[in-house]
XYZ file of C-alpha atoms in Angstrom:
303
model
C -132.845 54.424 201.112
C -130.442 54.940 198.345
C -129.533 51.706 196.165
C -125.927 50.988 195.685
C -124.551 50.541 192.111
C -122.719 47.440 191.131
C -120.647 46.807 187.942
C -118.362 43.742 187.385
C -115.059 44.193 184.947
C -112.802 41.477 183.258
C -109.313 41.456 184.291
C -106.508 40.832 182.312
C -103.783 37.879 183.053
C -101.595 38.262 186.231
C -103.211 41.499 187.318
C -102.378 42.802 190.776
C -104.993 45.008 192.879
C -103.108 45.953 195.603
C -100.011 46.449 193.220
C -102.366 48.543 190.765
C -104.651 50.685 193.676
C -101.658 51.098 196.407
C -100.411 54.330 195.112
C -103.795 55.744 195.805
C -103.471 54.896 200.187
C -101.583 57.424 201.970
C -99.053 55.332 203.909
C -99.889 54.154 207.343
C -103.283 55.163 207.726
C -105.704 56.902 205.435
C -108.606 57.759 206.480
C -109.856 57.979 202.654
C -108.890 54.764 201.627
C -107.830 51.285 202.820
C -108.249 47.875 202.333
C -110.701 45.477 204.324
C -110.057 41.960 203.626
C -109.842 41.595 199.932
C -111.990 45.147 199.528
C -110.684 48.294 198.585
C -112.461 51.128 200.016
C -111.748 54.731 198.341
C -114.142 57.776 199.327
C -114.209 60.968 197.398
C -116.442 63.952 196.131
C -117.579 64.160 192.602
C -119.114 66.002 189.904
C -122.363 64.641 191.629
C -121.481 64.598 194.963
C -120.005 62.453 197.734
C -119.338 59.254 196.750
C -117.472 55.196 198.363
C -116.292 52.896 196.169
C -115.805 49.305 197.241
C -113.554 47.409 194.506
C -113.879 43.309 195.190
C -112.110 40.900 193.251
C -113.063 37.359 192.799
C -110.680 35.320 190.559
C -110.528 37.067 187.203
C -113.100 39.846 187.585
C -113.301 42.588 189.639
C -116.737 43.989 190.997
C -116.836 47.946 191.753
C -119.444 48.839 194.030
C -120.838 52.338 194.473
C -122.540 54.544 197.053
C -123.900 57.815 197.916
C -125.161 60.423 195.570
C -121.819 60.003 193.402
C -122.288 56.588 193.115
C -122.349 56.455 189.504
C -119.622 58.226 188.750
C -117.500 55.897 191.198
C -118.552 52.992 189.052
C -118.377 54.648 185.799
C -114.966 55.064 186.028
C -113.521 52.225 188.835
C -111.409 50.517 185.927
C -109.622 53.985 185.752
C -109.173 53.809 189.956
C -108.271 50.075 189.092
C -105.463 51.258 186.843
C -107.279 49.196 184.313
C -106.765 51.914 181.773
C -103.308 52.125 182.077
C -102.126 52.506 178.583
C -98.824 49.918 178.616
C -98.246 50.481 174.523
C -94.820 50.006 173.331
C -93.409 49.778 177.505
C -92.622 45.708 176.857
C -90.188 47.141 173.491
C -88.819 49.730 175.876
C -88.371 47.700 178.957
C -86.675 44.804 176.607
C -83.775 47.388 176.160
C -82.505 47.523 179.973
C -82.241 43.938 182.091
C -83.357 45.400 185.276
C -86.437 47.314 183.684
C -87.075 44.038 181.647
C -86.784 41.725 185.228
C -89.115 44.292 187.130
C -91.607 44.474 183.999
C -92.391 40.733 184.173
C -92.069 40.361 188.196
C -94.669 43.258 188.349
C -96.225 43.044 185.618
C -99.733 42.892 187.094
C -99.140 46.107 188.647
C -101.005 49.184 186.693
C -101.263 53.081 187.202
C -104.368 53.951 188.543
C -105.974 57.492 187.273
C -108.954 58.620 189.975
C -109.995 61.661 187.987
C -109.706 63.621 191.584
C -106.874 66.429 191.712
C -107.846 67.703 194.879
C -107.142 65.236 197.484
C -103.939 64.009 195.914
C -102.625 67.658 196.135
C -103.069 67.639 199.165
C -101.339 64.788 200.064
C -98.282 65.927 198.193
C -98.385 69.070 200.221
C -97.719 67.295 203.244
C -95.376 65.294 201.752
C -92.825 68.349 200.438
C -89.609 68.221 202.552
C -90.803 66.334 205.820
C -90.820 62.484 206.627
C -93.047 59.777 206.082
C -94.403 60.153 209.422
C -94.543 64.020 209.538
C -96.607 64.040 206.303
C -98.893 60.969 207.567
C -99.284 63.224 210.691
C -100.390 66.068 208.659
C -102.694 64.104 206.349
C -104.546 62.113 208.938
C -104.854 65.486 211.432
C -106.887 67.582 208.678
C -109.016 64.533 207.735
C -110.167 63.924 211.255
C -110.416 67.729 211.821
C -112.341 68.586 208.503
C -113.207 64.901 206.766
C -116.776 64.169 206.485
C -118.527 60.573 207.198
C -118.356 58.832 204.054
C -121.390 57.067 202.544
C -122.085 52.970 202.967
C -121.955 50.345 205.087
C -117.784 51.070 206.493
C -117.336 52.769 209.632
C -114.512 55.077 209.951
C -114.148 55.525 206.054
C -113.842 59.611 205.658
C -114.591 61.518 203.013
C -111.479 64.209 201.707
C -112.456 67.718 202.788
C -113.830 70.030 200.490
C -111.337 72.509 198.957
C -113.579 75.422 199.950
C -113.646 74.417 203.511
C -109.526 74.227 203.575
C -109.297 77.549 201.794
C -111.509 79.288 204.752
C -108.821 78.361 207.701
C -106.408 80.427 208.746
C -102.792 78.980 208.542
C -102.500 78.235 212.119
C -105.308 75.735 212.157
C -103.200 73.608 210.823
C -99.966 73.784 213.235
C -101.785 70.725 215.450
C -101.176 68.157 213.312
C -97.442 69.418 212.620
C -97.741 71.084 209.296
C -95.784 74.728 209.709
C -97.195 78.083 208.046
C -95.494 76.980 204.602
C -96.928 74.200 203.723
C -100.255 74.993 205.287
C -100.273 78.675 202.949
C -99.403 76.510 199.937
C -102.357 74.205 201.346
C -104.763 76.935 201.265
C -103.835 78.697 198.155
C -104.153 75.154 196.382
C -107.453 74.877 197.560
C -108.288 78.358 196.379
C -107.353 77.430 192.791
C -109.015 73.292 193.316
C -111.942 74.177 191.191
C -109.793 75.290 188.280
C -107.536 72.260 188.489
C -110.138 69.887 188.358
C -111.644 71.512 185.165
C -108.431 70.623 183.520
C -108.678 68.182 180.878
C -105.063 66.617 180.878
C -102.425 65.987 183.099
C -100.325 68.494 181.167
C -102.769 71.424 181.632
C -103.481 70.641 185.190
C -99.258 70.742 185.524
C -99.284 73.859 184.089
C -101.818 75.549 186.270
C -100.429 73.582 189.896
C -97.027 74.733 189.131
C -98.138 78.814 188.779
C -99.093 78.528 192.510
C -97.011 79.750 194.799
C -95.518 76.651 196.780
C -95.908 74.065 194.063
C -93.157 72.821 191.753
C -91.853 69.998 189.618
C -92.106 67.351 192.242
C -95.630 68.101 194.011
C -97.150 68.207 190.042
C -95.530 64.809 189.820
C -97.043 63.300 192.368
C -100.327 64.786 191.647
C -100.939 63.844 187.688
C -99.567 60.405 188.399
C -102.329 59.170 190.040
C -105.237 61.552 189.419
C -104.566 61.740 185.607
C -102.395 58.221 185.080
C -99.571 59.799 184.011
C -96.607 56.902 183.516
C -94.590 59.773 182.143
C -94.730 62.213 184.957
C -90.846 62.038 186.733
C -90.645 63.337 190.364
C -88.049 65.788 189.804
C -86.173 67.401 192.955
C -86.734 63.932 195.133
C -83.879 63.348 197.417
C -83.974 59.730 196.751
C -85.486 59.031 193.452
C -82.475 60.128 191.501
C -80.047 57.929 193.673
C -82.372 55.065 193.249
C -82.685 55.105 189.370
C -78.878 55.804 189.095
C -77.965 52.724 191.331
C -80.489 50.573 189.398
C -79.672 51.369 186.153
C -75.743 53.027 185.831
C -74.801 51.225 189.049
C -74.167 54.879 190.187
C -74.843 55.124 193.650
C -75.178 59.196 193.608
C -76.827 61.487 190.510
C -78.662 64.793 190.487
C -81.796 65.154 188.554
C -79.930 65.715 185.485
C -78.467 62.582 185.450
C -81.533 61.012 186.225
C -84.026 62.292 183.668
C -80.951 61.292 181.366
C -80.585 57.577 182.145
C -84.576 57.846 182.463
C -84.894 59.131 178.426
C -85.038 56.003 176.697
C -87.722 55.340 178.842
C -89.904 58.230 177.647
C -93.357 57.853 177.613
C -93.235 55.434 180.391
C -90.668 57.612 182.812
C -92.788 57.658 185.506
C -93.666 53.422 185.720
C -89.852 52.634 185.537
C -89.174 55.013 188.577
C -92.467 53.150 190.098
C -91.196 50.136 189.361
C -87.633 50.884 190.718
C -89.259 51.961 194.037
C -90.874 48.988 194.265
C -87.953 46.584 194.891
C -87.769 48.168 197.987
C -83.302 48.627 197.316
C -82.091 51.929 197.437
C -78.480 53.392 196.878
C -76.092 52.412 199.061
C -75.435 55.285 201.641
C -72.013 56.991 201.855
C -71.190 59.426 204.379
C -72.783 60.683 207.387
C -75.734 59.160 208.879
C -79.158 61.096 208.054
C -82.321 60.426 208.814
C -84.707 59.066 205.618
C -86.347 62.028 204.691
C -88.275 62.667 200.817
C -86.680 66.654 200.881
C -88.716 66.731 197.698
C -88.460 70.620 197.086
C -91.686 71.637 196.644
């Protein structure tokens, strides 16, 4: 029987592990990730093979737990999944200049950016996520994990491992019309998990940008998404959103309508740290007030 592998980490004042490890859970149900109690469960494949990680906390540390053959790996590097290398230099001097920024940056300030060092699954996520709803992309999510998602190792039942990019890339485009995802998304699907093995070579968030976005199907927004979380980006701006721009505008210019333009503008002090104000923003929960027409609440994120 295979030993699990334990490590227990220090945490810093006022930190937050559902703030810091949310990003990571696909809303409504992942089957990749979730929390049991006060565990959070993540299951992925790595360098050395399929892997759980079980993150517990207990006052001010936090013990990672590891199993299967990638157990090691899932321990080496659960402060990263715990956002607990977030890199927060110079945001406090940068927050100080904006009172909303400053308010969110001490009401949240246990909240960190986690970096899991997997491109694959993430991508995929934000593939399902380009121009549909919440629901719609949960649908499509949570249909190719039960179709193609693997038993993940340890003790949880019903924890799923991602599917492997090479097992994606061998379906036809139709396989995929079940769980609601249409020939678009599912060919930008499959070519992404053509290329997976190239991505994850990539040694920054910048380079692993620059190779996502020459694939057919994949622009600004999805490469967003993606280096946020696998890479920790706090820079990386969801550009071509249809409400992020709205809801920095409102927030900071009291602007209740801007394009991307106008966001990235009012976003530039903020460099360095882009992407944790628009986090942060989100996280109130307010959005824009909405003029006109009613629509439904869609992310129209472009691709």
């Amino acid at each position: 029987m295979m030993a699990d592998v334990r490590r227990v980490m220090r945490l810093p004042e006022h930190y937050h592990l559902g703030g810091s490890v949310g990003p990571i859970v696909m809303r409504h149900w992942d089957p990749c990730a979730r929390f049991v109690g006060d565990t959070f469960w993540w299951a992925t494949h790595t360098p050395d093979g399929p892997a759980s990680l079980a993150l517990s906390r207990a006052g001010q540390e936090l013990t990672a737990t590891g199993y299967g053959p990638g157990r090691e790996w899932v321990v080496a590097r659960a402060d990263a999944v715990a956002g607990l290398r977030d890199d927060l230099t110079g945001f406090a001097e940068l927050a100080a200049t904006h009172p909303v920024v400053r308010e969110l940056a001490r009401v949240h300030r246990g909240r960190r950016i986690p970096a899991t060092g997997v491109v694959f699954p993430r991508l995929m996520r934000a593939i399902f996520e380009q121009k549909v709803t919440g629901k719609e992309a949960s649908k499509g999510y949570a249909g190719t994990l039960r179709a193609f998602g693997t038993p993940a190792p340890g003790p949880l039942e019903g924890l799923l491992l991602p599917p492997l990019p090479e097992v994606i890339a061998a379906q036809p485009y139709w396989v995929f019309h079940p769980f609601g995802v249409e020939q678009k998304r599912a060919d930008t699907l499959r070519r992404a998990a053509a290329e997976a093995a190239r991505i994850e070579r990539c040694a920054t968030a910048e380079e692993a940008t620059t190779r996502m976005r020459a694939i057919r199907g994949i622009g600004p927004w999805t490469a967003a998404e993606v280096v946020r979380i696998a890479y920790g980006d706090a820079d990386a701006v969801s550009v071509g959103d249809f409400h992020i721009p709205n809801t920095v505008a409102w927030h900071l210019a009291r602007e209740p309508r801007a394009d991307d333009a106008r966001m990235l503008e009012l976003l530039e002090p903020f460099r360095g740290h882009r992407g944790r104000v628009c986090m942060l923003l989100e996280a109130t929960g307010v959005m824009a007030p909405k003029f006109g027409p009613r629509m439904p609440i869609r992310s129209f994120a472009r691709f």
